[in-house]
Coordinates of N, CA and C in Angstrom, one line a residue:
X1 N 58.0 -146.9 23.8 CA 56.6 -146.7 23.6 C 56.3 -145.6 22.6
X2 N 55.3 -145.5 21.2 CA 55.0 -145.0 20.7 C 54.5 -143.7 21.3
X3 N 54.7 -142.5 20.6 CA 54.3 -141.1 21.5 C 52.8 -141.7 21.1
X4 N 51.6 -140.8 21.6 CA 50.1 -140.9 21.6 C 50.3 -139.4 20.7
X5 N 49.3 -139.5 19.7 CA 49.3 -138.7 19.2 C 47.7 -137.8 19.0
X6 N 47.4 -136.8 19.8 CA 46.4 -136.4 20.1 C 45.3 -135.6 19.2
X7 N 44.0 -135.9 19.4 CA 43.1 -135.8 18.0 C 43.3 -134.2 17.5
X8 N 43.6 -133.5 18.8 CA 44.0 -131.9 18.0 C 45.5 -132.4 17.0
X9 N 46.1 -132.4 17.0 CA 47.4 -132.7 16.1 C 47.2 -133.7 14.9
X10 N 46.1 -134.6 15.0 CA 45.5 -135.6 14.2 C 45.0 -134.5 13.1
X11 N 44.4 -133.1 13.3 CA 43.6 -132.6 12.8 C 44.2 -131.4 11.9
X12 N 45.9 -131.1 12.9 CA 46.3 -130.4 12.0 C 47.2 -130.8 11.0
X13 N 47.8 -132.0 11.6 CA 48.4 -132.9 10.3 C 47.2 -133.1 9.2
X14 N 45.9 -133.1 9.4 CA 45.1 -133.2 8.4 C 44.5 -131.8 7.4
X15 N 45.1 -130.6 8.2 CA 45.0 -129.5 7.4 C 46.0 -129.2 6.6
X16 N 47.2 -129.8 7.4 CA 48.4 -129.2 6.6 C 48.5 -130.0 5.3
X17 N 47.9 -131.0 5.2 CA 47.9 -132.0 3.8 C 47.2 -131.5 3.5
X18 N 46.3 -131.2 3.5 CA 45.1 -130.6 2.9 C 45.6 -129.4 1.9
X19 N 46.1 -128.3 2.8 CA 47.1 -127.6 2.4 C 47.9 -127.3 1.3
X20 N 48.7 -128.5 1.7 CA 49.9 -128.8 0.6 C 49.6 -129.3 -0.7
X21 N 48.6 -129.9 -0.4 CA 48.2 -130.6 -1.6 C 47.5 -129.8 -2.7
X22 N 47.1 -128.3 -1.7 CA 46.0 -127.4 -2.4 C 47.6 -126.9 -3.3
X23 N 48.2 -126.4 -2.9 CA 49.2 -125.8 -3.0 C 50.0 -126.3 -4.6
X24 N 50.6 -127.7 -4.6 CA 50.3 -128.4 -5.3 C 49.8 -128.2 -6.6
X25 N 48.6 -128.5 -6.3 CA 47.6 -129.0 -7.4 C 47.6 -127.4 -8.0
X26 N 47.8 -125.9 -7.1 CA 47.6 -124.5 -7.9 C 48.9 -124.2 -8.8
X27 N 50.3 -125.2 -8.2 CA 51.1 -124.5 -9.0 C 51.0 -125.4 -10.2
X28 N 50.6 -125.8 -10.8 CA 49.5 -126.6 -12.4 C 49.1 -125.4 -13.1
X29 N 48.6 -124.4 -12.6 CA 48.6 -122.6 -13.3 C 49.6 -122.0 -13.6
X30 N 49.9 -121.8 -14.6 CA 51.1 -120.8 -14.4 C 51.2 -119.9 -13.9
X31 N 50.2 -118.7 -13.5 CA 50.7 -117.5 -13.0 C 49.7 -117.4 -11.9
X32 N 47.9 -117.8 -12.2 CA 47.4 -117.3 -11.1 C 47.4 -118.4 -10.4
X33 N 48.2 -119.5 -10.4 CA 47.9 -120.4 -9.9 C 49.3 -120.6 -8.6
X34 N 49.7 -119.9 -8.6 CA 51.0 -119.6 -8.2 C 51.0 -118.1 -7.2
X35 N 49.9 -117.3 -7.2 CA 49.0 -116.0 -6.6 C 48.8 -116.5 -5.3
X36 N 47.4 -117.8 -6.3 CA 46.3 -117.7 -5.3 C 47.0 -118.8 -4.1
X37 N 48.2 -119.4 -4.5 CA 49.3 -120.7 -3.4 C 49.5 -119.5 -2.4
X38 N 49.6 -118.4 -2.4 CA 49.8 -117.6 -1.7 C 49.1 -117.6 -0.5
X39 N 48.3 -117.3 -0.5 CA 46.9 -117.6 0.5 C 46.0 -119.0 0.6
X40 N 46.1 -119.3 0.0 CA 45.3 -121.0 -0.2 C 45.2 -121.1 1.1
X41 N 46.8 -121.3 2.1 CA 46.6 -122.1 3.4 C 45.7 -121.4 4.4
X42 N 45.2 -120.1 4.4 CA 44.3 -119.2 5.2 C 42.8 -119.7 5.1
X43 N 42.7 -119.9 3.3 CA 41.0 -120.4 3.4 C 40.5 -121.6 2.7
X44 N 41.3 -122.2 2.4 CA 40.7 -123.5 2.4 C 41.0 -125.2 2.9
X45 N 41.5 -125.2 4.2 CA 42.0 -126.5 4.4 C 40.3 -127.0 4.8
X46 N 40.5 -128.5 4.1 CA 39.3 -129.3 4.4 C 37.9 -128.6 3.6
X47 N 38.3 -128.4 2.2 CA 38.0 -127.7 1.6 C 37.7 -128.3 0.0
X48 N 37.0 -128.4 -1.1 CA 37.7 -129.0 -2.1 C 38.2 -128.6 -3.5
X49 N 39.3 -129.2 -3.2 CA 40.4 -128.1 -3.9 C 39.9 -128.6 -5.3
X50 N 39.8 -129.4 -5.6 CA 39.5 -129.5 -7.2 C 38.8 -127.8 -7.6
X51 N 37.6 -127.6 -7.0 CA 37.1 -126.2 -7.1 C 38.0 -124.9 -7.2
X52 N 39.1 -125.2 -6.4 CA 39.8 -123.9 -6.5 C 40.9 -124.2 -7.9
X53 N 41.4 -125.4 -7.8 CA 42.2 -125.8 -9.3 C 41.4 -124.7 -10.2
X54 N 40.1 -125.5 -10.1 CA 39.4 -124.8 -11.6 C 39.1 -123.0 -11.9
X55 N 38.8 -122.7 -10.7 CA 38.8 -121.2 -10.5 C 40.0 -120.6 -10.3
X56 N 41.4 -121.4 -10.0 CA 42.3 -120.7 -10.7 C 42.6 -120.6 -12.3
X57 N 42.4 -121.7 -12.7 CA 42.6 -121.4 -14.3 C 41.4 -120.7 -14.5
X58 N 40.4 -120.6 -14.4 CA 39.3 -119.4 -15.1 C 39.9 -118.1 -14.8
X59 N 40.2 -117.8 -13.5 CA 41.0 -116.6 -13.0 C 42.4 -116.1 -14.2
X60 N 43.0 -117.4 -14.7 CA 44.2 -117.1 -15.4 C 43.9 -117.0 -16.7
X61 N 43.1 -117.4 -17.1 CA 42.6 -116.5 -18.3 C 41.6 -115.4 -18.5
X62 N 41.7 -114.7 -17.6 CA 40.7 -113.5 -17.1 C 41.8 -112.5 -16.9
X63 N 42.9 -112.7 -16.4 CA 43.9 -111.6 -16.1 C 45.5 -111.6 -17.1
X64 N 45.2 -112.9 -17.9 CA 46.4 -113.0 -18.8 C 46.9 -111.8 -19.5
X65 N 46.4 -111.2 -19.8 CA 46.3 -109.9 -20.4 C 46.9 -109.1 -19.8
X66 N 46.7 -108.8 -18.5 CA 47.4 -108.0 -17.9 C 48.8 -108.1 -17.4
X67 N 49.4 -106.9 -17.2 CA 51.0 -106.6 -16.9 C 50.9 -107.8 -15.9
X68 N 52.0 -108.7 -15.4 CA 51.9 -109.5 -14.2 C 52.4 -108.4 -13.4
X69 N 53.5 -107.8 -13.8 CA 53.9 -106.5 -12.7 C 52.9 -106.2 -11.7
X70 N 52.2 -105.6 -12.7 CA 50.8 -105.1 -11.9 C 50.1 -105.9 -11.1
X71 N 49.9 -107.0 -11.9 CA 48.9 -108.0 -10.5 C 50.1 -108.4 -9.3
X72 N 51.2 -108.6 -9.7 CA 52.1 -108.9 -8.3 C 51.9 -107.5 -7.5
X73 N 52.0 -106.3 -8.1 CA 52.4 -105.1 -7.1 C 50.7 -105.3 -5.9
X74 N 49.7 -105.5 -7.1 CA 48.8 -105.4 -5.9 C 48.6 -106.2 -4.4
X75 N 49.6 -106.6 -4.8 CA 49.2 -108.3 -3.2 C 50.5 -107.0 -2.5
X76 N 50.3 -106.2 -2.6 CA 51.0 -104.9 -1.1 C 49.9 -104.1 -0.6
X77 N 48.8 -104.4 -1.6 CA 47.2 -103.8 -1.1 C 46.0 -104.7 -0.5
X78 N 46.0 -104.3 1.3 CA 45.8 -105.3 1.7 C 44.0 -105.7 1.3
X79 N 43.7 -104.4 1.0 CA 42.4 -104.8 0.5 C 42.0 -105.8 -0.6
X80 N 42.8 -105.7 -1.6 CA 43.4 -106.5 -2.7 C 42.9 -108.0 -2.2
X81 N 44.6 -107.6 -0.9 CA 44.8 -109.9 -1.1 C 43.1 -110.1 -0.5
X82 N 42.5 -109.3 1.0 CA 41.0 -109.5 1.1 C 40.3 -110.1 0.5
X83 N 40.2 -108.9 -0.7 CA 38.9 -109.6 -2.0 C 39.5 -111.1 -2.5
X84 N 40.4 -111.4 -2.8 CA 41.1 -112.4 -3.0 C 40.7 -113.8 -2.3
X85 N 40.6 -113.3 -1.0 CA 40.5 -114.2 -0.3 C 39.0 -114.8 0.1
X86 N 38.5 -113.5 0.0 CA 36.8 -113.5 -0.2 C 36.5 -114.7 -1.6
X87 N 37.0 -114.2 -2.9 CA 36.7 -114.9 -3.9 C 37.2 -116.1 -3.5
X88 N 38.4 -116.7 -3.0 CA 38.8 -118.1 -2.8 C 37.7 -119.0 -1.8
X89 N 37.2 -118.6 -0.8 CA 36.2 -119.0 -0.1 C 35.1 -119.2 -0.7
X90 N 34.2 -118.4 -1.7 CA 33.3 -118.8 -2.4 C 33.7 -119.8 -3.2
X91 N 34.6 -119.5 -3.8 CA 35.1 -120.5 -5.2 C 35.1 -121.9 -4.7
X92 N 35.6 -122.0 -3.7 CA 35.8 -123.5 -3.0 C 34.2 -124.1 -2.2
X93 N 33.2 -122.6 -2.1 CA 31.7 -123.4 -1.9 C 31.3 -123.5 -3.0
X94 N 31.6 -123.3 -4.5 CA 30.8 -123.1 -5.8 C 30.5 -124.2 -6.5
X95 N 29.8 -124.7 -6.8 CA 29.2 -125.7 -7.7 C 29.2 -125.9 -9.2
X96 N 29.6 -124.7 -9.9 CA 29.8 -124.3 -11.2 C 30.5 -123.8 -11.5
X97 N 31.0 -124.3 -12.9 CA 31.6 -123.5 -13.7 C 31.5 -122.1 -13.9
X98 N 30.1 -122.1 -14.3 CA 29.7 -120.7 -14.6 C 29.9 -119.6 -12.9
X99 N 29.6 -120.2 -12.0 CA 29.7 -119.6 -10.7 C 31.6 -119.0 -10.5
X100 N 32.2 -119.6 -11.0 CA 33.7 -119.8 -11.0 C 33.6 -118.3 -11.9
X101 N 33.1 -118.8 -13.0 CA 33.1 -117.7 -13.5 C 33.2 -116.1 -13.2
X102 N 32.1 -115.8 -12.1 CA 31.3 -114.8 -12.2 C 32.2 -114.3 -11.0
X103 N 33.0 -115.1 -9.9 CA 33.5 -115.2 -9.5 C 35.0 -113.9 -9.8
X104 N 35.6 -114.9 -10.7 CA 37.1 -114.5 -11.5 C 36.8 -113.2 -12.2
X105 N 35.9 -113.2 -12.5 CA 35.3 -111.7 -13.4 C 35.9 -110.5 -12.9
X106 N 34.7 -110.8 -11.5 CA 34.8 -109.8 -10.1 C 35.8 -109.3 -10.0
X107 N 37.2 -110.3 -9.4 CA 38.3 -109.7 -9.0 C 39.6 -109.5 -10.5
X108 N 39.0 -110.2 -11.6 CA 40.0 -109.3 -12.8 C 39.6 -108.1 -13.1
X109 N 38.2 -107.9 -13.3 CA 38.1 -106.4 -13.4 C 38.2 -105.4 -12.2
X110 N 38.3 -105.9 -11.2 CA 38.7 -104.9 -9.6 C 40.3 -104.8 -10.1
X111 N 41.0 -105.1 -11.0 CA 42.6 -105.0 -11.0 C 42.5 -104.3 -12.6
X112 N 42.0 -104.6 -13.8 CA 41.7 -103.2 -14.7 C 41.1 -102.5 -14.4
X113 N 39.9 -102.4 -13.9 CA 39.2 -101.1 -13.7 C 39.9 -100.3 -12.9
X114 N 39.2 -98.9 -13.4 CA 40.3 -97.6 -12.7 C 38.6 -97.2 -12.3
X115 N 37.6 -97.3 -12.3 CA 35.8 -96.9 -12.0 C 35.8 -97.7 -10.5
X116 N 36.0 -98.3 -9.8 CA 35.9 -98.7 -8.5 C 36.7 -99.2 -7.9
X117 N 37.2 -99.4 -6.6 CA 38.3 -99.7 -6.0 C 38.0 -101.2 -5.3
X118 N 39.1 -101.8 -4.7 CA 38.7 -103.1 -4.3 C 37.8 -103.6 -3.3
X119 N 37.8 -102.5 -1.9 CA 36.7 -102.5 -1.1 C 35.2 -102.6 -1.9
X120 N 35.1 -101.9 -2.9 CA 33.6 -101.7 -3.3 C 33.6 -103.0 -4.4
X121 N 34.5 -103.7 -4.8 CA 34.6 -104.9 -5.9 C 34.3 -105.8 -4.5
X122 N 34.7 -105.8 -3.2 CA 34.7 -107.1 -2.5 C 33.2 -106.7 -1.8
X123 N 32.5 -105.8 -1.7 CA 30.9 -105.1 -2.0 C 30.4 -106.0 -2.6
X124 N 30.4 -105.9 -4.1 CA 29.8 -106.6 -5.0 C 29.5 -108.1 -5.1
X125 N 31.1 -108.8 -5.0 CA 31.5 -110.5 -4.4 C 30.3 -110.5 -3.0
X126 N 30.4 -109.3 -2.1 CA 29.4 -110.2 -1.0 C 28.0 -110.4 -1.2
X127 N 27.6 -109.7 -2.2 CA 26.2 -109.7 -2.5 C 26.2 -111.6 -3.8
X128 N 27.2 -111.2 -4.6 CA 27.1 -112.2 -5.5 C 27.4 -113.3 -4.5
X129 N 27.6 -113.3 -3.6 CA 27.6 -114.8 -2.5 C 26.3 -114.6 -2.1
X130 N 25.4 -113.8 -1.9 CA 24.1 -114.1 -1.7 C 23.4 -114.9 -2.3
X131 N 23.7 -114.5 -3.6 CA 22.4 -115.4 -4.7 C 22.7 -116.3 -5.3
X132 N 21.3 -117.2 -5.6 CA 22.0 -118.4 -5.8 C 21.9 -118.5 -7.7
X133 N 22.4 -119.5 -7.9 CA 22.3 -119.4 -9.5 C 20.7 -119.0 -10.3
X134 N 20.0 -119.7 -9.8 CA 18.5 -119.4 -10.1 C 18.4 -118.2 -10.2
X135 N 19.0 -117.2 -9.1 CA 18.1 -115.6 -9.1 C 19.6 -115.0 -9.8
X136 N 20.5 -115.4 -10.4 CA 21.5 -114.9 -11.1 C 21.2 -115.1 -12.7
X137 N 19.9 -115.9 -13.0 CA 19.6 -116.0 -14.4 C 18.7 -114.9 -14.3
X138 N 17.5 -114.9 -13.7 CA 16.8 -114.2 -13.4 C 17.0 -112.6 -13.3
X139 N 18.0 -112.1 -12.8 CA 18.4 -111.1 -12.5 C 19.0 -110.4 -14.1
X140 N 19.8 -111.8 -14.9 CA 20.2 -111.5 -15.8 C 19.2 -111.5 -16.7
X141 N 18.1 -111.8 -17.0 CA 17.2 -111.6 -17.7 C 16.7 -110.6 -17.8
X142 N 16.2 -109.4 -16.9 CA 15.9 -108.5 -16.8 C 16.9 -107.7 -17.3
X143 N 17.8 -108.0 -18.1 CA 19.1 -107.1 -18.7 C 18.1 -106.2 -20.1
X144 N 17.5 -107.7 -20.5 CA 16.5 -107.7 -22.1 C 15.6 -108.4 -21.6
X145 N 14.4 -108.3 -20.8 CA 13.2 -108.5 -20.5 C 12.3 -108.5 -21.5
X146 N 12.6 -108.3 -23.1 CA 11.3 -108.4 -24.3 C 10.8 -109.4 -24.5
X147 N 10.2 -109.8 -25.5 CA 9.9 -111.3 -25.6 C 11.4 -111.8 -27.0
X148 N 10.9 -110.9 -27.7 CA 12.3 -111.2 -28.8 C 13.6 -111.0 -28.5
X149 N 14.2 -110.5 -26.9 CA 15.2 -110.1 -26.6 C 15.8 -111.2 -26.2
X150 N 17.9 -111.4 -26.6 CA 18.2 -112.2 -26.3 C 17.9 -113.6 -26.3
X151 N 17.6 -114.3 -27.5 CA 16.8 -115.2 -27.3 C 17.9 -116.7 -27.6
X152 N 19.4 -116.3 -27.4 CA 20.4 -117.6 -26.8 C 20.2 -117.9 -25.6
X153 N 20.1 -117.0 -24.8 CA 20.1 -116.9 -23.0 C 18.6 -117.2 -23.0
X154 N 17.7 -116.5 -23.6 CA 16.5 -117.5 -23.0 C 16.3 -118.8 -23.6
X155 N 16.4 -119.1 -24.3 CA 16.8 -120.5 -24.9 C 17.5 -121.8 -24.1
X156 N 18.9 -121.1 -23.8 CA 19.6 -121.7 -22.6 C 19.2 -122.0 -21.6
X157 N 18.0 -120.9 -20.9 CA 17.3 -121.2 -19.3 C 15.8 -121.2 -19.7
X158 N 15.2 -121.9 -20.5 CA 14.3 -122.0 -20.8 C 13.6 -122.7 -19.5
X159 N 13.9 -123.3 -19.2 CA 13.5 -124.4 -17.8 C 13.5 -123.7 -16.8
X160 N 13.8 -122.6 -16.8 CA 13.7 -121.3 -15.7 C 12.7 -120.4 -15.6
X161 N 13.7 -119.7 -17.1 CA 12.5 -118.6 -17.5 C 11.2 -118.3 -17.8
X162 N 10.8 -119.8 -18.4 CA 9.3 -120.3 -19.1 C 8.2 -121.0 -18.1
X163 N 8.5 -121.1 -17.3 CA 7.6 -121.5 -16.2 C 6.2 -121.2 -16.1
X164 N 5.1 -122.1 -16.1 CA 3.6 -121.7 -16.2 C 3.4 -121.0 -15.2
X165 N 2.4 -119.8 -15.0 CA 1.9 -119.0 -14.1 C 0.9 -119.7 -13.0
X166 N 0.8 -119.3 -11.8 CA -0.1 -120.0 -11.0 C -1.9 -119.8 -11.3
X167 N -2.3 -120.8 -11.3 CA -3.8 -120.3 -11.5 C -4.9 -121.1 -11.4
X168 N -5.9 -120.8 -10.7 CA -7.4 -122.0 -10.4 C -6.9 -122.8 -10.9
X169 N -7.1 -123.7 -10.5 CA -6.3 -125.3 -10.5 C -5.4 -126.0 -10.8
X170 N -4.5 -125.4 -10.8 CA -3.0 -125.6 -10.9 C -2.6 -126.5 -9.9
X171 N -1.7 -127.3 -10.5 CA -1.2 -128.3 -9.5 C -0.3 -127.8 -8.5
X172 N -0.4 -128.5 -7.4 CA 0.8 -128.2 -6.8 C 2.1 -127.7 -6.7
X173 N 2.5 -128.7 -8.0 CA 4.2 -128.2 -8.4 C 3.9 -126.8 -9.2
X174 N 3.1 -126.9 -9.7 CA 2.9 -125.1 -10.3 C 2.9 -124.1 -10.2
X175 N 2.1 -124.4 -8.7 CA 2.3 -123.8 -7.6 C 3.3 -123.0 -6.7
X176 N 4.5 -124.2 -6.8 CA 5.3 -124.2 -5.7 C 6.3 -123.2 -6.9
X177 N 6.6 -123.7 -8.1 CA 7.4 -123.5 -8.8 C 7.2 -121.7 -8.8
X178 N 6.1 -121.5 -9.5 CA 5.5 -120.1 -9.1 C 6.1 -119.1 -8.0
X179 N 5.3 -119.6 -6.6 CA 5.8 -119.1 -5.2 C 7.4 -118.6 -5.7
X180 N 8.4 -119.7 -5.5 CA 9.7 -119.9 -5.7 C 10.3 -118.5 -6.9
X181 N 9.2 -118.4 -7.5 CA 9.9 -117.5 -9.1 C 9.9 -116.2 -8.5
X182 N 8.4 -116.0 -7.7 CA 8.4 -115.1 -7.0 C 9.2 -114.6 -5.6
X183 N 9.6 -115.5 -5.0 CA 10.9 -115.0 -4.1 C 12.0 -115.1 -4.4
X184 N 12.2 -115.4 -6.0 CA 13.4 -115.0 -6.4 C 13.5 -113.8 -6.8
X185 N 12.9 -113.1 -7.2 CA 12.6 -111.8 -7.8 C 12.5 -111.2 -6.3
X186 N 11.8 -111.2 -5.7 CA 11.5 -110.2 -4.2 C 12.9 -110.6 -3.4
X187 N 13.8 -111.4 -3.5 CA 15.2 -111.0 -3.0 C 16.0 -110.4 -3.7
X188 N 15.9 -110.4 -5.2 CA 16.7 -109.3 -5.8 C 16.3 -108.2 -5.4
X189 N 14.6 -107.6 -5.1 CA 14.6 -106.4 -4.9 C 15.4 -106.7 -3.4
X190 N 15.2 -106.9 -2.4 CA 15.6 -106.5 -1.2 C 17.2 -106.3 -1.3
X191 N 17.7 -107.1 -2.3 CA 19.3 -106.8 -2.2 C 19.9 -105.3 -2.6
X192 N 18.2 -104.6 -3.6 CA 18.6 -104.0 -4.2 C 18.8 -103.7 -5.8
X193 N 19.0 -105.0 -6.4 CA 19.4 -105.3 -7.9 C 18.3 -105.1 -8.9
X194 N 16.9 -105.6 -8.3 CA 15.8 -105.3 -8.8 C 14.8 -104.3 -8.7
X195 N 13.9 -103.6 -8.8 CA 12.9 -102.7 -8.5 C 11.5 -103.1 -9.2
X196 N 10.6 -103.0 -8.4 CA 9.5 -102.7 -9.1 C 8.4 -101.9 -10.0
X197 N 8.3 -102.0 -11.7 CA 7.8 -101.2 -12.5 C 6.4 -101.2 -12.5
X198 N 5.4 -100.2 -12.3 CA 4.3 -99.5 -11.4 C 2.8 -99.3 -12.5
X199 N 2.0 -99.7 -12.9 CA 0.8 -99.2 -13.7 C 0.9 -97.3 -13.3
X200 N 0.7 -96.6 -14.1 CA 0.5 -95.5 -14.0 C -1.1 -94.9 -14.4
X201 N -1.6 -94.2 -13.6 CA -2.7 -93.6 -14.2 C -2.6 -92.4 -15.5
X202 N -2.5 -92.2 -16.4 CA -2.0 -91.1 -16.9 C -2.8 -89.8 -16.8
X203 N -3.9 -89.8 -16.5 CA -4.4 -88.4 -15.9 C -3.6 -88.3 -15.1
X204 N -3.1 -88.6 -13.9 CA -2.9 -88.2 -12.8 C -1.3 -88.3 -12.6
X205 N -0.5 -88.8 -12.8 CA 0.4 -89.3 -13.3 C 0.9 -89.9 -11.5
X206 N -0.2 -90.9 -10.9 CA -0.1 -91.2 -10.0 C -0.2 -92.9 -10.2
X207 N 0.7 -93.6 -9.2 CA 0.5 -95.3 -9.1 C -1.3 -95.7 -9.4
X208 N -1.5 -96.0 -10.0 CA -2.2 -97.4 -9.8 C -2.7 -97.9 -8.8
X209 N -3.3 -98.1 -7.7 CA -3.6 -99.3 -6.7 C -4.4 -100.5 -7.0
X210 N -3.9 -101.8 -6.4 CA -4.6 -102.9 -6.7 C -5.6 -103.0 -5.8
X211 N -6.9 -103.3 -5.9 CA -8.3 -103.2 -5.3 C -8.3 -104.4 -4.0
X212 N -7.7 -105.4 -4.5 CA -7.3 -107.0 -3.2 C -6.3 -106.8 -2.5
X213 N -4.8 -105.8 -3.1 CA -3.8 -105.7 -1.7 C -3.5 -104.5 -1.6
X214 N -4.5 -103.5 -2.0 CA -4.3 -102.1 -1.8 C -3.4 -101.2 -2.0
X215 N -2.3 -102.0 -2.7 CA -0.1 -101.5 -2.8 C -0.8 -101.4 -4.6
X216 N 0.1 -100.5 -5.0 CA 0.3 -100.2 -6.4 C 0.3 -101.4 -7.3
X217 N 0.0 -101.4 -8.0 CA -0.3 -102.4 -8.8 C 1.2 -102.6 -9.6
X218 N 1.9 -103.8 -9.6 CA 3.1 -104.3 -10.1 C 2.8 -104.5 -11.8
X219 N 4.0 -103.8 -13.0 CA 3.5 -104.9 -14.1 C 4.9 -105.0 -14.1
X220 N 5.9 -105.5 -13.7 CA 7.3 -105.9 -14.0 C 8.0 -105.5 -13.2
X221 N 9.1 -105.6 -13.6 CA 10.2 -105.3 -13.0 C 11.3 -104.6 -13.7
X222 N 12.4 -104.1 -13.2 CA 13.4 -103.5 -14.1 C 14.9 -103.7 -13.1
X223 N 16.1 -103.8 -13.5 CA 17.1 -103.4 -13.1 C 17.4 -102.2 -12.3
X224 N 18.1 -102.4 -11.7 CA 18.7 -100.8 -10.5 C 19.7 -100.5 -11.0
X225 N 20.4 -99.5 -10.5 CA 22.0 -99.5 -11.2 C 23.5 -100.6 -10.9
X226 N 22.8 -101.0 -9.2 CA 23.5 -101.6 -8.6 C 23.3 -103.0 -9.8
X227 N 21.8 -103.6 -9.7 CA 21.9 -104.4 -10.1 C 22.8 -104.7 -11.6
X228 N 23.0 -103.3 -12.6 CA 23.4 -103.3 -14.0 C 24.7 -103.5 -13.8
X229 N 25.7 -103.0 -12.6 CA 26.8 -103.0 -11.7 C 27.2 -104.1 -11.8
X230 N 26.4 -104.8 -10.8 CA 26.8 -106.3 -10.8 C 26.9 -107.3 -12.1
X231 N 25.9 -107.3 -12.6 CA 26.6 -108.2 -14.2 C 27.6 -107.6 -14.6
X232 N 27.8 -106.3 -14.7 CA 28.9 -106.0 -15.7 C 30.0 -106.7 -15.1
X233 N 30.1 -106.5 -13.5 CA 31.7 -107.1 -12.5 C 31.6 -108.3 -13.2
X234 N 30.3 -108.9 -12.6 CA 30.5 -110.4 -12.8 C 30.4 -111.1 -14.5
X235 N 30.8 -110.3 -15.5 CA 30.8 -110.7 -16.3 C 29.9 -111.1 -17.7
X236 N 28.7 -110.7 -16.9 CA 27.9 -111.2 -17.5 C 26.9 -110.0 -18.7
X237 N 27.4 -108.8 -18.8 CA 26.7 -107.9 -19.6 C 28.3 -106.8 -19.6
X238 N 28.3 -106.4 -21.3 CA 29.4 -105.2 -20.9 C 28.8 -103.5 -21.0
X239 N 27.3 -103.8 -20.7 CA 26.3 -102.7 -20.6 C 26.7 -101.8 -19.4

């Protein structure tokens, strides 16, 4: 009689392919693809590996440059393989290229930089797992907030950035779209990345208040440090 083979075992024969196959598919990298086989089997079974394929080759040309000595000695710092492992979990929820990106950035400059250590690089990764692409353009916008500033990148996200303002009679979607622009911006501030820039009285050299919600009157926004922080990890400004 055939052994029965039980749906727990069903499930881990189906991780361990999962697995191997990740495994596989990373040694197609030459170097970081051959890193990240290292840990693969901890965070991604049932997972899709094509995503991690691709975020290891972005990763491998992000760190090509560097001594391999050096990137092997680090996997004895357990904070290190952490952040590592952190990035591989995102990278396998990521939908983009560009997300892959911002990703690989993170953890190649946590291995050049001598300005922050990998605890405070896997800081950074957990916030950049907060937000979603939308408020990562957004965020990046406020790098050059002019109207003539940058004008590849606003060009690029024009369908973001250019959005009509809400107003007496505005449709619905104009509406919504609006709302949406606005809690994209009010979660960067809560994360911290954002801040709000204040009308000033100049007699007084005191806020402004607005007469309908009684709070200082907003005319923009500006970057934090943290927020200038974060593009730089993630690649996106070398400001």
């Amino acid at each position: 009689m055939d052994e029965e083979i039980s749906p727990n075992s069903m499930e881990l024969q189906t991780i361990d392919y999962v697995t191997s196959a990740a495994k596989a598919a990373l040694s197609t990298v030459p170097f970081a693809g051959s890193l990240l086989a290292e840990v693969a089997g901890m965070v991604i079974p049932n997972q899709r590996i094509e995503r991690i394929v691709k975020f290891a080759k972005i990763l491998d040309s992000k760190i090509s440059s560097i001594d391999q000595d050096i990137i092997r000695m680090q996997f004895t710092n357990e904070n290190f393989t952490d952040l590592l492992e952190e990035g591989l979990r995102q990278a396998a929820r990521s939908l983009t290229d560009e997300r892959r990106e911002y990703i690989a950035s993170v953890i190649a400059n946590s291995i050049s930089s001598d300005q922050i250590d990998f605890l405070e690089s896997k800081f950074i990764l957990h916030i950049l797992g907060e937000l979603n692409d939308i408020e990562i353009i957004w965020l990046r916008f406020y790098l050059t907030p002019y109207i003539q500033g940058d004008e590849g990148f606003r060009s690029k996200h024009k369908g973001i950035i250019e959005t009509p303002p809400a107003h007496i009679g505005a449709s619905q979607k104009v509406i919504d779209k609006d709302t949406l622009k606005d809690g994209y911006r009010e979660h960067l501030i809560q994360r911290g990345l954002l801040k709000h820039k204040y009308d000033m009285d100049h007699g007084s050299g005191l806020p402004e208040f607005d007469r309908y919600t009684g709070g200082p009157k907003v005319r923009g926004y500006e970057l934090t440090p943290l927020g200038r922080l974060l593009l730089r990890e993630a690649g996106l400004t070398t400001l």
